mmCIF file with all atom_site columns, C-alpha atoms and ligand atoms in Angstrom:
data_model
loop_
_atom_site.group_PDB
_atom_site.id
_atom_site.type_symbol
_atom_site.label_atom_id
_atom_site.label_alt_id
_atom_site.label_comp_id
_atom_site.label_asym_id
_atom_site.label_entity_id
_atom_site.label_seq_id
_atom_site.pdbx_PDB_ins_code
_atom_site.Cartn_x
_atom_site.Cartn_y
_atom_site.Cartn_z
_atom_site.occupancy
_atom_site.B_iso_or_equiv
_atom_site.pdbx_formal_charge
_atom_site.auth_seq_id
_atom_site.auth_comp_id
_atom_site.auth_asym_id
_atom_site.auth_atom_id
_atom_site.pdbx_PDB_model_num
ATOM   1   C CA  . MET A 1 1   ? -88.304  43.400 59.031 1.00 59.00 ? 1   MET A CA  1
ATOM   2   C CA  . ALA A 1 2   ? -87.763  39.696 58.300 1.00 68.00 ? 2   ALA A CA  1
ATOM   3   C CA  . THR A 1 3   ? -91.025  37.933 57.454 1.00 77.00 ? 3   THR A CA  1
ATOM   4   C CA  . ASN A 1 4   ? -89.804  34.321 57.656 1.00 96.00 ? 4   ASN A CA  1
ATOM   5   C CA  . ARG A 1 5   ? -91.188  33.868 54.165 1.00 98.00 ? 5   ARG A CA  1
ATOM   6   C CA  . THR A 1 6   ? -89.538  33.244 50.845 1.00 98.00 ? 6   THR A CA  1
ATOM   7   C CA  . PHE A 1 7   ? -90.735  32.796 47.288 1.00 98.00 ? 7   PHE A CA  1
ATOM   8   C CA  . THR A 1 8   ? -89.799  29.957 44.960 1.00 98.00 ? 8   THR A CA  1
ATOM   9   C CA  . MET A 1 9   ? -90.423  28.801 41.414 1.00 98.00 ? 9   MET A CA  1
ATOM   10  C CA  . LEU A 1 10  ? -89.832  25.231 40.296 1.00 98.00 ? 10  LEU A CA  1
ATOM   11  C CA  . LYS A 1 11  ? -88.626  25.940 36.770 1.00 98.00 ? 11  LYS A CA  1
ATOM   12  C CA  . PRO A 1 12  ? -89.638  24.477 33.370 1.00 98.00 ? 12  PRO A CA  1
ATOM   13  C CA  . ASP A 1 13  ? -86.844  21.844 33.475 1.00 98.00 ? 13  ASP A CA  1
ATOM   14  C CA  . ALA A 1 14  ? -88.079  20.569 36.869 1.00 98.00 ? 14  ALA A CA  1
ATOM   15  C CA  . ALA A 1 15  ? -91.636  20.247 35.533 1.00 98.00 ? 15  ALA A CA  1
ATOM   16  C CA  . ALA A 1 16  ? -90.586  18.703 32.197 1.00 98.00 ? 16  ALA A CA  1
ATOM   17  C CA  . ASN A 1 17  ? -88.325  16.125 33.860 1.00 98.00 ? 17  ASN A CA  1
ATOM   18  C CA  . GLY A 1 18  ? -90.909  14.994 36.421 1.00 98.00 ? 18  GLY A CA  1
ATOM   19  C CA  . TYR A 1 19  ? -88.991  16.429 39.385 1.00 98.00 ? 19  TYR A CA  1
ATOM   20  C CA  . ILE A 1 20  ? -91.783  18.493 40.950 1.00 98.00 ? 20  ILE A CA  1
ATOM   21  C CA  . GLY A 1 21  ? -92.728  15.779 43.460 1.00 98.00 ? 21  GLY A CA  1
ATOM   22  C CA  . GLY A 1 22  ? -89.125  15.089 44.488 1.00 98.00 ? 22  GLY A CA  1
ATOM   23  C CA  . ILE A 1 23  ? -88.320  18.767 44.932 1.00 98.00 ? 23  ILE A CA  1
ATOM   24  C CA  . LEU A 1 24  ? -91.496  19.426 46.937 1.00 98.00 ? 24  LEU A CA  1
ATOM   25  C CA  . LYS A 1 25  ? -90.619  16.480 49.180 1.00 98.00 ? 25  LYS A CA  1
ATOM   26  C CA  . MET A 1 26  ? -87.190  17.981 49.879 1.00 98.00 ? 26  MET A CA  1
ATOM   27  C CA  . ILE A 1 27  ? -88.812  21.352 50.648 1.00 98.00 ? 27  ILE A CA  1
ATOM   28  C CA  . ASN A 1 28  ? -91.327  19.668 52.969 1.00 98.00 ? 28  ASN A CA  1
ATOM   29  C CA  . ASP A 1 29  ? -88.689  17.520 54.682 1.00 98.00 ? 29  ASP A CA  1
ATOM   30  C CA  . ALA A 1 30  ? -86.597  20.651 55.315 1.00 98.00 ? 30  ALA A CA  1
ATOM   31  C CA  . GLY A 1 31  ? -89.451  22.083 57.380 1.00 98.00 ? 31  GLY A CA  1
ATOM   32  C CA  . PHE A 1 32  ? -90.936  24.701 55.069 1.00 98.00 ? 32  PHE A CA  1
ATOM   33  C CA  . ARG A 1 33  ? -94.684  25.312 55.305 1.00 98.00 ? 33  ARG A CA  1
ATOM   34  C CA  . ILE A 1 34  ? -96.563  26.048 52.082 1.00 98.00 ? 34  ILE A CA  1
ATOM   35  C CA  . VAL A 1 35  ? -98.341  29.406 52.339 1.00 98.00 ? 35  VAL A CA  1
ATOM   36  C CA  . ALA A 1 36  ? -99.399  29.609 48.657 1.00 98.00 ? 36  ALA A CA  1
ATOM   37  C CA  . MET A 1 37  ? -98.830  27.491 45.555 1.00 98.00 ? 37  MET A CA  1
ATOM   38  C CA  . LYS A 1 38  ? -99.837  27.341 41.872 1.00 98.00 ? 38  LYS A CA  1
ATOM   39  C CA  . TYR A 1 39  ? -98.942  25.467 38.668 1.00 98.00 ? 39  TYR A CA  1
ATOM   40  C CA  . THR A 1 40  ? -98.917  27.942 35.810 1.00 98.00 ? 40  THR A CA  1
ATOM   41  C CA  . LYS A 1 41  ? -97.010  29.120 32.736 1.00 98.00 ? 41  LYS A CA  1
ATOM   42  C CA  . LEU A 1 42  ? -95.408  32.522 32.296 1.00 98.00 ? 42  LEU A CA  1
ATOM   43  C CA  . SER A 1 43  ? -95.805  34.440 29.052 1.00 98.00 ? 43  SER A CA  1
ATOM   44  C CA  . ALA A 1 44  ? -92.581  35.957 27.696 1.00 98.00 ? 44  ALA A CA  1
ATOM   45  C CA  . GLU A 1 45  ? -93.903  39.347 28.821 1.00 98.00 ? 45  GLU A CA  1
ATOM   46  C CA  . ALA A 1 46  ? -94.570  38.112 32.367 1.00 98.00 ? 46  ALA A CA  1
ATOM   47  C CA  . ALA A 1 47  ? -91.181  36.379 32.606 1.00 98.00 ? 47  ALA A CA  1
ATOM   48  C CA  . GLY A 1 48  ? -89.528  39.585 31.388 1.00 98.00 ? 48  GLY A CA  1
ATOM   49  C CA  . LYS A 1 49  ? -91.299  41.567 34.080 1.00 98.00 ? 49  LYS A CA  1
ATOM   50  C CA  . PHE A 1 50  ? -90.527  39.055 36.831 1.00 98.00 ? 50  PHE A CA  1
ATOM   51  C CA  . TYR A 1 51  ? -86.802  39.117 35.990 1.00 97.00 ? 51  TYR A CA  1
ATOM   52  C CA  . GLU A 1 52  ? -86.696  42.855 35.172 1.00 96.00 ? 52  GLU A CA  1
ATOM   53  C CA  . VAL A 1 53  ? -83.915  43.343 37.745 1.00 94.00 ? 53  VAL A CA  1
ATOM   54  C CA  . HIS A 1 54  ? -81.643  41.324 35.408 1.00 96.00 ? 54  HIS A CA  1
ATOM   55  C CA  . LYS A 1 55  ? -82.580  43.366 32.311 1.00 97.00 ? 55  LYS A CA  1
ATOM   56  C CA  . GLU A 1 56  ? -79.056  44.623 31.678 1.00 98.00 ? 56  GLU A CA  1
ATOM   57  C CA  . ARG A 1 57  ? -77.423  41.207 32.100 1.00 97.00 ? 57  ARG A CA  1
ATOM   58  C CA  . PRO A 1 58  ? -76.191  39.410 28.958 1.00 98.00 ? 58  PRO A CA  1
ATOM   59  C CA  . PHE A 1 59  ? -78.268  36.343 29.835 1.00 97.00 ? 59  PHE A CA  1
ATOM   60  C CA  . TYR A 1 60  ? -81.593  38.234 30.217 1.00 98.00 ? 60  TYR A CA  1
ATOM   61  C CA  . GLY A 1 61  ? -83.013  37.242 26.796 1.00 98.00 ? 61  GLY A CA  1
ATOM   62  C CA  . GLU A 1 62  ? -82.106  33.599 27.307 1.00 97.00 ? 62  GLU A CA  1
ATOM   63  C CA  . LEU A 1 63  ? -83.559  33.675 30.820 1.00 97.00 ? 63  LEU A CA  1
ATOM   64  C CA  . VAL A 1 64  ? -86.882  35.128 29.649 1.00 98.00 ? 64  VAL A CA  1
ATOM   65  C CA  . THR A 1 65  ? -87.174  32.669 26.744 1.00 98.00 ? 65  THR A CA  1
ATOM   66  C CA  . TYR A 1 66  ? -86.351  29.783 29.030 1.00 98.00 ? 66  TYR A CA  1
ATOM   67  C CA  . MET A 1 67  ? -88.667  30.747 31.886 1.00 98.00 ? 67  MET A CA  1
ATOM   68  C CA  . SER A 1 68  ? -91.609  31.085 29.477 1.00 98.00 ? 68  SER A CA  1
ATOM   69  C CA  . SER A 1 69  ? -90.868  27.784 27.693 1.00 98.00 ? 69  SER A CA  1
ATOM   70  C CA  . GLY A 1 70  ? -93.073  25.564 29.862 1.00 98.00 ? 70  GLY A CA  1
ATOM   71  C CA  . PRO A 1 71  ? -95.108  25.338 33.063 1.00 98.00 ? 71  PRO A CA  1
ATOM   72  C CA  . ILE A 1 72  ? -93.672  26.218 36.448 1.00 98.00 ? 72  ILE A CA  1
ATOM   73  C CA  . VAL A 1 73  ? -94.742  25.882 40.082 1.00 98.00 ? 73  VAL A CA  1
ATOM   74  C CA  . ALA A 1 74  ? -94.777  29.149 42.040 1.00 99.00 ? 74  ALA A CA  1
ATOM   75  C CA  . ALA A 1 75  ? -94.962  29.081 45.830 1.00 99.00 ? 75  ALA A CA  1
ATOM   76  C CA  . ILE A 1 76  ? -94.585  31.134 48.989 1.00 98.00 ? 76  ILE A CA  1
ATOM   77  C CA  . LEU A 1 77  ? -92.850  29.170 51.747 1.00 98.00 ? 77  LEU A CA  1
ATOM   78  C CA  . GLU A 1 78  ? -92.554  29.822 55.471 1.00 98.00 ? 78  GLU A CA  1
ATOM   79  C CA  . LYS A 1 79  ? -89.861  28.835 57.938 1.00 98.00 ? 79  LYS A CA  1
ATOM   80  C CA  . GLU A 1 80  ? -87.682  30.642 60.475 1.00 97.00 ? 80  GLU A CA  1
ATOM   81  C CA  . ASN A 1 81  ? -84.962  32.518 58.552 1.00 97.00 ? 81  ASN A CA  1
ATOM   82  C CA  . ALA A 1 82  ? -86.642  31.379 55.330 1.00 98.00 ? 82  ALA A CA  1
ATOM   83  C CA  . ILE A 1 83  ? -84.440  33.281 52.865 1.00 98.00 ? 83  ILE A CA  1
ATOM   84  C CA  . PRO A 1 84  ? -81.011  31.908 53.933 1.00 97.00 ? 84  PRO A CA  1
ATOM   85  C CA  . ALA A 1 85  ? -82.482  28.509 54.905 1.00 98.00 ? 85  ALA A CA  1
ATOM   86  C CA  . PHE A 1 86  ? -83.991  28.074 51.453 1.00 98.00 ? 86  PHE A CA  1
ATOM   87  C CA  . ARG A 1 87  ? -80.867  29.263 49.646 1.00 98.00 ? 87  ARG A CA  1
ATOM   88  C CA  . THR A 1 88  ? -78.872  26.690 51.601 1.00 98.00 ? 88  THR A CA  1
ATOM   89  C CA  . LEU A 1 89  ? -81.387  23.987 50.635 1.00 98.00 ? 89  LEU A CA  1
ATOM   90  C CA  . ILE A 1 90  ? -81.261  24.822 46.901 1.00 98.00 ? 90  ILE A CA  1
ATOM   91  C CA  . GLY A 1 91  ? -77.482  25.372 46.612 1.00 98.00 ? 91  GLY A CA  1
ATOM   92  C CA  . ALA A 1 92  ? -75.455  27.597 44.272 1.00 98.00 ? 92  ALA A CA  1
ATOM   93  C CA  . THR A 1 93  ? -77.029  29.101 41.124 1.00 98.00 ? 93  THR A CA  1
ATOM   94  C CA  . ASP A 1 94  ? -74.645  27.041 38.982 1.00 98.00 ? 94  ASP A CA  1
ATOM   95  C CA  . PRO A 1 95  ? -75.405  23.379 39.786 1.00 98.00 ? 95  PRO A CA  1
ATOM   96  C CA  . ALA A 1 96  ? -71.776  22.504 39.036 1.00 97.00 ? 96  ALA A CA  1
ATOM   97  C CA  . LYS A 1 97  ? -70.848  24.619 42.091 1.00 98.00 ? 97  LYS A CA  1
ATOM   98  C CA  . ALA A 1 98  ? -73.744  23.477 44.313 1.00 98.00 ? 98  ALA A CA  1
ATOM   99  C CA  . ASP A 1 99  ? -73.014  21.464 47.468 1.00 98.00 ? 99  ASP A CA  1
ATOM   100 C CA  . ALA A 1 100 ? -73.841  17.761 47.569 1.00 98.00 ? 100 ALA A CA  1
ATOM   101 C CA  . GLY A 1 101 ? -77.380  17.063 48.757 1.00 98.00 ? 101 GLY A CA  1
ATOM   102 C CA  . THR A 1 102 ? -78.800  20.399 47.578 1.00 98.00 ? 102 THR A CA  1
ATOM   103 C CA  . ILE A 1 103 ? -81.811  20.569 45.251 1.00 98.00 ? 103 ILE A CA  1
ATOM   104 C CA  . ARG A 1 104 ? -79.786  22.025 42.393 1.00 98.00 ? 104 ARG A CA  1
ATOM   105 C CA  . LYS A 1 105 ? -77.009  19.466 42.783 1.00 98.00 ? 105 LYS A CA  1
ATOM   106 C CA  . ILE A 1 106 ? -79.562  16.657 42.606 1.00 98.00 ? 106 ILE A CA  1
ATOM   107 C CA  . TYR A 1 107 ? -82.013  18.006 40.025 1.00 98.00 ? 107 TYR A CA  1
ATOM   108 C CA  . ALA A 1 108 ? -80.422  20.820 37.954 1.00 98.00 ? 108 ALA A CA  1
ATOM   109 C CA  . LYS A 1 109 ? -78.520  20.502 34.679 1.00 93.00 ? 109 LYS A CA  1
ATOM   110 C CA  . SER A 1 110 ? -77.175  23.992 33.933 1.00 97.00 ? 110 SER A CA  1
ATOM   111 C CA  . ILE A 1 111 ? -77.066  27.581 35.188 1.00 96.00 ? 111 ILE A CA  1
ATOM   112 C CA  . SER A 1 112 ? -80.224  28.512 33.254 1.00 93.00 ? 112 SER A CA  1
ATOM   113 C CA  . ALA A 1 113 ? -82.071  25.181 33.645 1.00 96.00 ? 113 ALA A CA  1
ATOM   114 C CA  . ASN A 1 114 ? -81.288  25.182 37.347 1.00 98.00 ? 114 ASN A CA  1
ATOM   115 C CA  . ALA A 1 115 ? -84.523  23.575 38.589 1.00 98.00 ? 115 ALA A CA  1
ATOM   116 C CA  . VAL A 1 116 ? -85.508  26.159 41.182 1.00 98.00 ? 116 VAL A CA  1
ATOM   117 C CA  . HIS A 1 117 ? -85.544  29.867 42.009 1.00 98.00 ? 117 HIS A CA  1
ATOM   118 C CA  . GLY A 1 118 ? -85.242  31.246 45.525 1.00 98.00 ? 118 GLY A CA  1
ATOM   119 C CA  . SER A 1 119 ? -85.620  34.891 46.597 1.00 98.00 ? 119 SER A CA  1
ATOM   120 C CA  . ASP A 1 120 ? -82.414  36.639 47.669 1.00 97.00 ? 120 ASP A CA  1
ATOM   121 C CA  . SER A 1 121 ? -83.931  39.090 50.193 1.00 97.00 ? 121 SER A CA  1
ATOM   122 C CA  . ASP A 1 122 ? -87.093  39.721 52.225 1.00 97.00 ? 122 ASP A CA  1
ATOM   123 C CA  . GLU A 1 123 ? -87.903  42.662 49.976 1.00 96.00 ? 123 GLU A CA  1
ATOM   124 C CA  . ASN A 1 124 ? -87.648  40.574 46.804 1.00 96.00 ? 124 ASN A CA  1
ATOM   125 C CA  . ALA A 1 125 ? -89.581  37.694 48.394 1.00 98.00 ? 125 ALA A CA  1
ATOM   126 C CA  . GLN A 1 126 ? -92.487  40.080 48.978 1.00 97.00 ? 126 GLN A CA  1
ATOM   127 C CA  . ILE A 1 127 ? -92.297  41.557 45.477 1.00 97.00 ? 127 ILE A CA  1
ATOM   128 C CA  . GLU A 1 128 ? -92.060  38.105 43.869 1.00 98.00 ? 128 GLU A CA  1
ATOM   129 C CA  . GLY A 1 129 ? -94.857  36.615 46.005 1.00 98.00 ? 129 GLY A CA  1
ATOM   130 C CA  . ASN A 1 130 ? -97.087  39.574 45.152 1.00 98.00 ? 130 ASN A CA  1
ATOM   131 C CA  . PHE A 1 131 ? -96.379  38.976 41.461 1.00 98.00 ? 131 PHE A CA  1
ATOM   132 C CA  . PHE A 1 132 ? -98.184  35.608 41.626 1.00 98.00 ? 132 PHE A CA  1
ATOM   133 C CA  . PHE A 1 133 ? -100.533 35.627 44.610 1.00 98.00 ? 133 PHE A CA  1
ATOM   134 C CA  . SER A 1 134 ? -103.348 37.748 46.016 1.00 98.00 ? 134 SER A CA  1
ATOM   135 C CA  . GLU A 1 135 ? -104.004 37.879 49.770 1.00 97.00 ? 135 GLU A CA  1
ATOM   136 C CA  . LEU A 1 136 ? -106.945 35.462 49.246 1.00 98.00 ? 136 LEU A CA  1
ATOM   137 C CA  . GLU A 1 137 ? -104.541 32.824 47.900 1.00 98.00 ? 137 GLU A CA  1
ATOM   138 C CA  . ARG A 1 138 ? -102.320 32.737 51.010 1.00 98.00 ? 138 ARG A CA  1
ATOM   139 C CA  . PHE A 1 139 ? -103.026 30.410 53.928 1.00 98.00 ? 139 PHE A CA  1
HETATM 140 P P1  . LIG B 2 .   ? -82.594  32.534 39.560 1.00 67.55 ? 201 LIG B P1  1
HETATM 141 O O1  . LIG B 2 .   ? -82.335  32.229 40.992 1.00 67.55 ? 201 LIG B O1  1
HETATM 142 O O2  . LIG B 2 .   ? -83.933  32.218 39.026 1.00 67.55 ? 201 LIG B O2  1
HETATM 143 O O3  . LIG B 2 .   ? -82.286  34.085 39.292 1.00 67.55 ? 201 LIG B O3  1
HETATM 144 C C1  . LIG B 2 .   ? -81.825  34.577 38.056 1.00 67.55 ? 201 LIG B C1  1
HETATM 145 C C2  . LIG B 2 .   ? -81.509  33.482 37.101 1.00 67.55 ? 201 LIG B C2  1
HETATM 146 O O4  . LIG B 2 .   ? -80.701  33.851 36.018 1.00 67.55 ? 201 LIG B O4  1
HETATM 147 C C3  . LIG B 2 .   ? -80.710  32.414 37.800 1.00 67.55 ? 201 LIG B C3  1
HETATM 148 O O5  . LIG B 2 .   ? -81.534  31.724 38.704 1.00 67.55 ? 201 LIG B O5  1
HETATM 149 C C4  . LIG B 2 .   ? -80.189  31.610 36.644 1.00 67.55 ? 201 LIG B C4  1
HETATM 150 O O6  . LIG B 2 .   ? -81.073  30.608 36.207 1.00 67.55 ? 201 LIG B O6  1
HETATM 151 C C5  . LIG B 2 .   ? -80.059  32.678 35.582 1.00 67.55 ? 201 LIG B C5  1
HETATM 152 N N1  . LIG B 2 .   ? -78.643  32.971 35.334 1.00 67.55 ? 201 LIG B N1  1
HETATM 153 C C6  . LIG B 2 .   ? -77.767  33.505 36.177 1.00 67.55 ? 201 LIG B C6  1
HETATM 154 N N2  . LIG B 2 .   ? -76.549  33.610 35.581 1.00 67.55 ? 201 LIG B N2  1
HETATM 155 C C7  . LIG B 2 .   ? -76.702  33.110 34.346 1.00 67.55 ? 201 LIG B C7  1
HETATM 156 C C8  . LIG B 2 .   ? -75.819  32.937 33.255 1.00 67.55 ? 201 LIG B C8  1
HETATM 157 N N3  . LIG B 2 .   ? -74.530  33.314 33.330 1.00 67.55 ? 201 LIG B N3  1
HETATM 158 N N4  . LIG B 2 .   ? -76.308  32.396 32.129 1.00 67.55 ? 201 LIG B N4  1
HETATM 159 C C9  . LIG B 2 .   ? -77.630  32.036 32.059 1.00 67.55 ? 201 LIG B C9  1
HETATM 160 N N5  . LIG B 2 .   ? -78.514  32.182 33.064 1.00 67.55 ? 201 LIG B N5  1
HETATM 161 C C10 . LIG B 2 .   ? -78.042  32.703 34.191 1.00 67.55 ? 201 LIG B C10 1
#
């Protein structure tokens, strides 16, 4: 059943470049409510576990190294049809292919340093949210 919730991470490039505020403003202006949020840093082990579904992909090692290279913001967001609405807001994985006005078009530099992660299904949104947040951290 759809939960109207999605999970996002603002990635190390977004934090390092000072884009956290701008990206959160776009998320807020698009009508998403913040259910949970934290500023933290993934160890290589934690990043490897989070992205385990991509383990067989050629870019997995690069992805894990990159995602553990600096702090990130993790958040659970709520809005009607949150998964597709958020994927529309962030744009294509490769910023070169992202539509104008999307978060990745505005803030991302490359397919790995692509500013933001968004869950691709309700099931993954729940798994990913549970990775970072207990029930006591959701409001
Ligand atoms: P994300 O939405 O976080 O989910 C998996 C990530 O893998 C994706 O964003 C990209 O940052 C990364 N990724 C996907 N394809 C490639 C690729 N060809 N090379 C490097 N990283 C990739």
